[in-house]
Short mmCIF file of C-alpha atoms in Angstrom, two decimals:
data_model
loop_
_atom_site.label_atom_id
_atom_site.label_comp_id
_atom_site.label_asym_id
_atom_site.label_seq_id
_atom_site.Cartn_x
_atom_site.Cartn_y
_atom_site.Cartn_z
CA MET A 1 51.42 37.24 15.50
CA LYS A 2 48.01 38.88 15.96
CA THR A 3 47.46 38.75 12.21
CA SER A 4 48.12 35.00 12.15
CA ILE A 5 45.66 34.38 14.99
CA PHE A 6 43.02 36.45 13.18
CA VAL A 7 43.51 34.43 9.99
CA VAL A 8 43.16 31.15 11.90
CA ILE A 9 39.96 32.36 13.60
CA LEU A 10 38.53 33.60 10.31
CA PHE A 11 39.39 30.31 8.59
CA SER A 12 37.78 28.31 11.42
CA PHE A 13 34.63 30.44 11.20
CA THR A 14 34.48 29.87 7.43
CA LEU A 15 34.74 26.09 7.86
CA ALA A 16 31.96 26.09 10.45
CA LYS A 17 29.63 28.27 8.41
CA GLN A 18 26.27 26.64 7.66
CA LEU A 19 25.18 26.24 4.05
CA TYR A 20 21.51 26.58 4.90
CA ASP A 21 20.00 29.51 6.75
CA VAL A 22 17.93 27.98 9.56
CA LYS A 23 15.66 31.05 9.59
CA LYS A 24 14.81 30.86 5.87
CA SER A 25 15.47 27.32 4.67
CA TYR A 26 13.19 24.28 5.04
CA VAL A 27 16.27 22.03 5.06
CA THR A 28 16.45 20.48 8.56
CA PRO A 29 19.97 20.53 10.09
CA VAL A 30 20.94 17.24 11.79
CA ASN A 31 23.85 16.69 14.17
CA GLU A 32 25.00 14.56 17.13
CA ILE A 33 22.14 15.86 19.25
CA ASN A 34 19.18 15.16 16.96
CA PHE A 35 20.36 12.63 14.35
CA GLU A 36 18.93 9.62 16.19
CA LYS A 37 15.52 11.25 16.57
CA GLN A 38 15.33 12.93 13.15
CA ILE A 39 16.64 10.00 11.08
CA ASN A 40 16.69 6.61 12.83
CA LYS A 41 13.57 7.06 14.95
CA ILE A 42 11.60 8.29 11.93
CA ARG A 43 12.72 5.25 9.92
CA GLN A 44 11.61 2.90 12.69
CA THR A 45 8.20 4.42 13.37
CA THR A 46 6.93 5.93 10.08
CA LYS A 47 6.87 5.39 6.32
CA TYR A 48 8.58 8.69 5.51
CA VAL A 49 11.62 8.84 3.21
CA THR A 50 14.40 11.18 4.33
CA ILE A 51 17.14 12.70 2.15
CA VAL A 52 20.30 14.00 3.86
CA HIS A 53 22.97 16.22 2.29
CA PHE A 54 26.26 15.43 4.05
CA TYR A 55 28.77 18.21 3.34
CA LYS A 56 31.81 20.17 4.39
CA TYR A 57 31.71 23.86 3.69
CA SER A 58 35.12 23.52 2.08
CA ASP A 59 34.08 20.86 -0.44
CA GLY A 60 33.12 23.46 -3.05
CA GLU A 61 30.38 21.54 -4.85
CA SER A 62 28.04 21.74 -1.88
CA ARG A 63 28.17 25.54 -1.82
CA SER A 64 27.30 25.83 -5.50
CA PHE A 65 24.54 23.22 -5.21
CA ALA A 66 22.92 24.43 -1.97
CA SER A 67 20.54 26.89 -3.65
CA LYS A 68 19.17 24.12 -5.92
CA TYR A 69 18.70 21.83 -2.91
CA ASP A 70 16.86 24.66 -1.17
CA GLU A 71 14.53 25.09 -4.15
CA PHE A 72 13.95 21.35 -4.24
CA THR A 73 13.04 21.43 -0.54
CA ASN A 74 10.51 24.20 -1.08
CA GLU A 75 8.72 22.10 -3.71
CA TYR A 76 8.96 18.64 -2.13
CA LYS A 77 8.77 19.26 1.61
CA GLY A 78 6.02 17.09 3.01
CA ILE A 79 6.54 14.43 0.37
CA PHE A 80 10.07 13.83 1.64
CA ARG A 81 11.81 14.82 4.85
CA ILE A 82 14.84 16.81 3.71
CA ALA A 83 17.90 17.43 5.88
CA SER A 84 21.56 18.39 5.87
CA CYS A 85 24.54 17.45 8.02
CA ASP A 86 27.65 19.61 8.39
CA CYS A 87 30.47 17.08 8.78
CA ASP A 88 32.88 19.73 10.05
CA GLU A 89 30.65 20.19 13.09
CA ALA A 90 29.02 16.73 13.30
CA GLU A 91 32.20 14.75 12.66
CA LYS A 92 31.20 11.82 14.88
CA ILE A 93 27.90 11.33 13.06
CA CYS A 94 29.61 11.37 9.67
CA GLN A 95 32.16 8.82 10.86
CA LYS A 96 29.43 6.63 12.31
CA GLU A 97 27.51 6.83 9.02
CA SER A 98 30.74 6.06 7.07
CA VAL A 99 30.47 9.26 5.04
CA SER A 100 33.88 10.14 3.60
CA LYS A 101 32.99 11.75 0.25
CA PHE A 102 31.63 15.27 0.02
CA PRO A 103 29.03 16.02 -0.94
CA THR A 104 27.10 12.83 -0.23
CA PHE A 105 23.35 12.70 -0.75
CA ARG A 106 21.93 9.75 1.13
CA VAL A 107 18.35 8.45 1.02
CA TYR A 108 17.00 6.88 4.21
CA PRO A 109 13.91 4.73 3.48
CA PRO A 110 11.76 3.25 6.27
CA TYR A 111 13.30 0.22 7.98
CA PRO A 112 14.20 -2.49 7.12
CA VAL A 113 15.25 -1.11 3.71
CA PRO A 114 18.92 0.00 3.93
CA ALA A 115 20.02 3.59 3.30
CA VAL A 116 21.42 4.24 -0.18
CA ASP A 117 23.74 6.91 -1.59
CA TYR A 118 23.02 8.81 -4.77
CA GLU A 119 25.88 7.97 -7.18
CA GLY A 120 25.04 9.92 -10.34
CA PRO A 121 25.88 13.41 -11.59
CA LEU A 122 25.13 16.15 -9.06
CA GLU A 123 21.61 17.08 -10.17
CA ILE A 124 18.23 17.36 -8.49
CA ASP A 125 16.43 15.10 -10.97
CA GLY A 126 18.75 12.21 -10.19
CA ILE A 127 18.34 12.60 -6.41
CA LEU A 128 14.57 12.89 -6.82
CA LYS A 129 14.41 9.76 -8.98
CA LEU A 130 16.33 7.74 -6.38
CA ALA A 131 14.25 8.96 -3.43
CA THR A 132 10.98 8.42 -5.29
CA LYS A 133 11.71 4.69 -5.59
CA TYR A 134 11.21 4.35 -1.83
CA ILE A 135 8.02 6.39 -1.40
CA HIS A 136 5.27 4.28 0.13
CA ASN A 137 1.95 4.16 -1.71
CA ASN A 138 -1.36 3.87 0.15
CA VAL A 139 -3.43 4.69 -2.95
CA ILE A 140 -5.98 2.13 -4.18
CA GLU A 141 -6.96 1.60 -7.82
CA ILE A 142 -10.69 2.30 -7.89
CA THR A 143 -13.00 0.78 -10.52
CA GLU A 144 -16.73 0.31 -10.92
CA THR A 145 -16.27 -3.09 -9.24
CA ASN A 146 -14.80 -1.90 -5.94
CA ILE A 147 -15.99 1.71 -5.62
CA ASN A 148 -18.86 0.90 -3.23
CA THR A 149 -16.62 -1.20 -0.99
CA PHE A 150 -14.09 1.62 -0.87
CA ILE A 151 -16.65 4.32 -0.07
CA ASN A 152 -18.75 2.40 2.45
CA GLU A 153 -16.23 0.51 4.57
CA ASN A 154 -15.00 2.39 7.67
CA PRO A 155 -17.73 5.03 7.20
CA THR A 156 -16.17 7.46 9.69
CA VAL A 157 -13.08 7.76 7.48
CA PRO A 158 -13.39 10.35 4.66
CA LYS A 159 -12.39 9.03 1.23
CA VAL A 160 -10.16 10.97 -1.19
CA VAL A 161 -10.54 10.15 -4.88
CA LEU A 162 -8.30 11.49 -7.65
CA PHE A 163 -9.65 11.24 -11.21
CA SER A 164 -6.69 11.09 -13.59
CA GLU A 165 -6.03 10.58 -17.29
CA LYS A 166 -2.37 9.72 -16.66
CA LYS A 167 -0.78 6.37 -15.93
CA GLY A 168 0.88 5.58 -12.62
CA PHE A 169 0.47 7.32 -9.26
CA PRO A 170 1.38 11.02 -8.88
CA LEU A 171 4.22 11.53 -6.42
CA VAL A 172 2.33 14.28 -4.59
CA TYR A 173 -0.67 12.00 -4.16
CA LYS A 174 1.44 9.14 -2.80
CA GLY A 175 3.06 11.58 -0.37
CA LEU A 176 -0.35 12.74 0.85
CA SER A 177 -1.48 9.13 1.31
CA VAL A 178 1.47 8.60 3.67
CA GLU A 179 0.92 11.91 5.48
CA PHE A 180 -2.74 11.12 6.20
CA GLU A 181 -2.35 7.40 6.81
CA LYS A 182 -5.08 6.11 9.18
CA LYS A 183 -6.93 9.44 8.83
CA LEU A 184 -8.05 9.45 5.20
CA SER A 185 -8.35 6.69 2.58
CA PHE A 186 -6.96 7.43 -0.91
CA GLY A 187 -8.12 6.09 -4.26
CA ILE A 188 -7.43 6.86 -7.91
CA VAL A 189 -9.87 6.51 -10.81
CA ARG A 190 -8.58 6.29 -14.40
CA SER A 191 -10.21 8.18 -17.24
CA SER A 192 -11.22 4.85 -18.82
CA GLU A 193 -13.77 4.28 -16.00
CA LYS A 194 -16.61 5.98 -17.90
CA ALA A 195 -19.35 4.90 -15.48
CA LEU A 196 -17.54 6.51 -12.55
CA LEU A 197 -16.84 9.70 -14.51
CA ASP A 198 -20.59 9.96 -15.14
CA ARG A 199 -21.46 9.08 -11.57
CA TYR A 200 -19.34 11.93 -10.19
CA ASN A 201 -19.85 14.30 -13.16
CA ILE A 202 -16.14 14.51 -14.01
CA LYS A 203 -15.55 16.68 -17.08
CA ALA A 204 -11.83 17.49 -16.81
CA PHE A 205 -8.63 16.05 -15.33
CA PRO A 206 -7.20 16.00 -12.80
CA GLN A 207 -10.09 16.29 -10.36
CA LEU A 208 -9.90 15.57 -6.63
CA LEU A 209 -12.98 14.82 -4.55
CA LEU A 210 -13.29 14.24 -0.82
CA ILE A 211 -16.24 11.96 -0.07
CA LYS A 212 -17.93 11.34 3.26
CA ALA A 213 -20.26 8.38 3.57
CA ASN A 214 -22.93 10.32 5.49
CA GLU A 215 -23.04 13.32 3.14
CA LYS A 216 -24.74 13.44 -0.25
CA LYS A 217 -22.33 15.72 -2.10
CA PRO A 218 -18.55 15.31 -2.24
CA TYR A 219 -16.18 18.22 -1.63
CA ALA A 220 -14.35 19.25 -4.81
CA TYR A 221 -10.78 20.52 -4.57
CA LYS A 222 -10.23 23.66 -6.66
CA GLY A 223 -6.65 24.63 -5.89
CA GLU A 224 -3.21 23.86 -7.36
CA TYR A 225 -2.15 20.24 -7.55
CA LYS A 226 0.80 20.77 -5.24
CA PHE A 227 1.48 19.24 -1.86
CA LYS A 228 0.95 22.25 0.44
CA PRO A 229 -2.43 23.50 -0.88
CA MET A 230 -3.73 19.93 -1.23
CA PHE A 231 -2.53 19.15 2.29
CA ASP A 232 -4.32 22.22 3.66
CA PHE A 233 -7.57 21.22 1.94
CA LEU A 234 -7.45 17.64 3.22
CA ASN A 235 -6.25 18.59 6.69
CA VAL A 236 -9.48 20.47 7.39
CA HIS A 237 -11.39 17.22 7.04
CA SER A 238 -8.86 14.96 8.75
CA GLU A 239 -8.89 17.13 11.88
CA VAL A 240 -12.51 16.27 12.62
CA PHE A 241 -12.01 12.56 11.91
CA VAL A 242 -12.54 10.06 14.74
CA PRO A 243 -9.48 7.70 14.72
CA GLY A 244 -9.82 3.97 14.23
CA GLY A 245 -10.35 3.56 10.52
CA GLY A 246 -7.08 2.00 9.45
CA SER A 247 -5.06 2.55 6.31
CA SER A 248 -6.07 2.59 2.64
CA ALA A 249 -3.63 -0.28 2.18
CA ASP A 250 -5.75 -2.44 4.52
CA SER A 251 -8.96 -1.78 2.62
CA ALA A 252 -10.99 -4.66 1.26
CA ALA A 253 -11.02 -2.68 -1.98
CA THR A 254 -7.38 -3.71 -2.50
CA LYS A 255 -8.35 -7.37 -2.33
CA GLU A 256 -9.88 -8.39 -5.62
CA TRP A 257 -10.99 -11.73 -4.17
CA MET A 258 -13.41 -9.88 -1.86
CA MET A 259 -15.32 -8.64 -4.90
CA GLN A 260 -15.38 -11.96 -6.79
CA VAL A 261 -18.12 -14.57 -6.53
CA VAL A 262 -15.69 -17.45 -7.22
CA PRO A 263 -12.22 -16.19 -6.25
CA GLN A 264 -8.95 -18.09 -6.38
CA LEU A 265 -7.84 -19.74 -3.15
CA HIS A 266 -4.20 -18.91 -2.40
CA GLN A 267 -1.97 -17.66 0.40
CA ARG A 268 -3.25 -14.09 0.41
CA SER A 269 -6.95 -14.77 -0.14
CA ALA A 270 -7.44 -17.92 1.96
CA ASN A 271 -8.18 -16.37 5.35
CA ASP A 272 -10.52 -13.71 3.93
CA ILE A 273 -12.69 -16.00 1.82
CA CYS A 274 -12.66 -19.24 3.75
CA LEU A 275 -10.15 -20.40 6.34
CA LYS A 276 -10.77 -17.71 8.98
CA VAL A 277 -14.47 -17.19 8.28
CA GLU A 278 -16.49 -18.64 11.14
CA GLY A 279 -19.08 -21.32 10.35
CA VAL A 280 -18.35 -21.60 6.64
CA ILE A 281 -17.97 -24.59 4.32
CA CYS A 282 -15.42 -23.98 1.55
CA VAL A 283 -16.61 -25.37 -1.79
CA ILE A 284 -13.37 -25.72 -3.75
CA LEU A 285 -13.15 -26.36 -7.46
CA MET A 286 -9.76 -28.05 -7.82
CA ASN A 287 -8.13 -27.44 -11.17
CA ASN A 288 -4.79 -28.57 -12.58
CA GLY A 289 -3.43 -25.22 -13.77
CA ASP A 290 -4.66 -21.69 -14.33
CA LYS A 291 -8.24 -20.43 -14.12
CA PRO A 292 -10.72 -23.29 -14.71
CA ASN A 293 -13.27 -23.66 -17.47
CA ASN A 294 -15.76 -20.77 -17.51
CA GLU A 295 -18.68 -23.21 -17.63
CA LEU A 296 -17.61 -24.78 -14.33
CA VAL A 297 -17.17 -21.36 -12.74
CA ASP A 298 -20.64 -20.36 -13.96
CA GLU A 299 -22.14 -23.44 -12.26
CA LEU A 300 -20.57 -22.34 -8.97
CA LYS A 301 -21.84 -18.80 -9.45
CA LYS A 302 -25.38 -20.13 -9.88
CA LEU A 303 -25.00 -22.23 -6.74
CA ASN A 304 -23.75 -19.20 -4.84
CA GLN A 305 -26.80 -17.26 -5.97
CA GLN A 306 -29.05 -20.13 -4.88
CA TYR A 307 -27.60 -20.52 -1.39
CA GLU A 308 -27.17 -16.82 -0.65
CA ARG A 309 -30.97 -16.62 -0.55
CA HIS A 310 -31.13 -19.34 2.10
CA ILE A 311 -28.33 -18.17 4.35
CA ASN A 312 -30.58 -18.53 7.41
CA ARG A 313 -30.57 -22.32 7.02
CA GLY A 314 -27.46 -22.47 9.20
CA THR A 315 -24.90 -23.65 6.62
CA VAL A 316 -22.95 -21.01 4.73
CA PHE A 317 -21.16 -22.01 1.53
CA LYS A 318 -18.26 -20.05 0.02
CA PHE A 319 -17.26 -20.96 -3.53
CA MET A 320 -13.69 -20.76 -4.85
CA TRP A 321 -11.15 -22.47 -7.10
CA LEU A 322 -7.66 -23.82 -6.44
CA ASP A 323 -4.72 -24.21 -8.84
CA VAL A 324 -3.47 -27.64 -7.78
CA LYS A 325 -0.53 -27.49 -10.19
CA THR A 326 0.87 -24.67 -8.03
CA GLU A 327 -0.57 -25.79 -4.69
CA SER A 328 0.60 -29.40 -4.89
CA LYS A 329 0.45 -29.93 -1.10
CA TRP A 330 -3.25 -29.14 -1.19
CA GLY A 331 -3.75 -31.50 -4.13
CA GLN A 332 -2.10 -34.32 -2.22
CA ALA A 333 -4.04 -33.65 0.99
CA LEU A 334 -7.40 -33.43 -0.80
CA GLU A 335 -6.76 -36.48 -2.98
CA PHE A 336 -6.64 -34.71 -6.33
CA GLN A 337 -6.08 -37.13 -9.24
CA GLY A 338 -5.73 -34.90 -12.29
CA GLU A 339 -9.27 -34.04 -13.41
CA PRO A 340 -11.29 -31.07 -12.11
CA LYS A 341 -13.19 -31.99 -8.97
CA ILE A 342 -15.24 -30.39 -6.20
CA VAL A 343 -14.15 -30.73 -2.59
CA LEU A 344 -16.10 -29.49 0.44
CA LEU A 345 -13.75 -28.35 3.22
CA ASN A 346 -14.70 -27.67 6.81
CA PRO A 347 -11.76 -25.56 8.08
CA SER A 348 -12.92 -25.40 11.72
CA LYS A 349 -11.13 -26.99 14.65
CA ARG A 350 -11.92 -30.50 13.39
CA LYS A 351 -10.54 -30.07 9.88
CA ARG A 352 -12.43 -32.37 7.50
CA PHE A 353 -13.22 -32.68 3.81
CA ALA A 354 -15.67 -34.47 1.55
CA ILE A 355 -15.42 -35.15 -2.18
CA HIS A 356 -18.30 -34.48 -4.55
CA ASP A 357 -18.87 -37.75 -6.39
CA GLY A 358 -20.85 -37.03 -9.54
CA GLU A 359 -21.17 -34.78 -12.56
CA MET A 360 -19.86 -31.22 -12.44
CA THR A 361 -23.26 -29.62 -12.94
CA PHE A 362 -25.45 -27.31 -10.90
CA GLU A 363 -27.97 -30.06 -10.10
CA ALA A 364 -25.38 -32.73 -9.16
CA ILE A 365 -23.30 -30.41 -6.95
CA GLN A 366 -26.48 -29.11 -5.32
CA ARG A 367 -27.42 -32.69 -4.34
CA THR A 368 -24.05 -33.03 -2.61
CA LEU A 369 -24.55 -29.73 -0.76
CA GLU A 370 -28.01 -30.82 0.35
CA LYS A 371 -26.53 -34.08 1.66
CA LEU A 372 -24.15 -32.02 3.77
CA ILE A 373 -27.00 -29.87 5.11
CA SER A 374 -28.99 -32.96 6.08
CA GLY A 375 -25.96 -34.63 7.71
CA ASP A 376 -25.74 -37.50 5.21
CA LEU A 377 -22.37 -36.59 3.66
CA LYS A 378 -19.33 -38.55 4.78
CA PHE A 379 -16.23 -36.52 5.67
CA LYS A 380 -12.57 -37.50 5.96
CA ASN A 381 -10.27 -36.09 8.63
CA LEU A 382 -7.38 -33.84 7.56
CA GLY A 383 -5.57 -33.77 10.88
CA GLU A 384 -4.79 -30.78 13.10
CA SER A 385 -3.45 -28.46 10.42
CA LEU A 386 -4.14 -27.55 6.81
CA PRO A 387 -1.49 -27.78 4.08
CA ASP A 388 0.81 -24.79 3.51
CA PHE A 389 0.23 -22.49 0.56
CA VAL A 390 2.95 -21.44 -1.85
CA LYS A 391 4.26 -18.09 -0.62
CA ILE A 392 3.23 -15.08 -2.71
CA ASP A 393 5.71 -12.18 -2.73
CA LEU A 394 4.01 -8.78 -2.34
#
């Protein structure tokens, strides 16, 4: 009888045995007590991606795979949050999560994206590939066109720039951009940007620089291109940062229309270049299709150059073009009839527009603008609201 009791106790102890040593492993154990905080709360409040290994000690495969998962955790901790759940002990959680197959490796992206199970062969590369799909990316493509905007906006926020000869965005770098969101701004410069390589004296790849707007020389990173040493280097500078700078993803450097003299007017650009800019007149080149004739765009660029010099005259003109074939509601509202035309839009409380009646040349359009400045241009009312734009999926 005593022998039978001993066997039962030993068997129960074996079933309850943890796969991961909490004193040595970076795999975070989750259970009924902390699951809500470690998984659901993180999904609601951050952009981290969490991977959970649901297992039973008796399932066999989990025991043989645990050491590989541990090694994976050592390399990718910080990029992902990595956890495990013992379904012998946390039975209620596993039932609530509808986990019935062991092992199950489940990826929990930030809300509202649903959790997804890894379905392939039991291998680290497959789990990594699935989890990587959901990693957020705050890294901006930096070129000669937007480098100054990136460096100079939010001057209290240090800028991190990776010079790379490879395509895509390194996983480690994306992970760091999430970790330091609202503390550091991240950009990447391709090896084809020769002017920027010369500007920062880049001779080899990869090269990471941390740039502060008020300091002449950037800080060059000289360690391994792995998460932990790169994190330690960047953390020194983020700790002295005064909050309030925002995210890389909110940077004007991500908005190509902010760097263009005659940008396209559409759903994403409209507020930045015209509709929410106080005291501006939107000079819109309406075109039936894709980008208009370069000669017409050049005329608007010359006009922009002319009126930028006289900005103190009280009237500010912003020049742009509109694809009426796509934005048919705007074409109808602004009386477009098929041929390229110039419309002057006042987007303020009293929404009004005027049509340029004349040749599409610098001199003719300038005469219309001067009429507006002098108060001699007749406007038509648009009503209380502007037409809707076609929705652009991000």
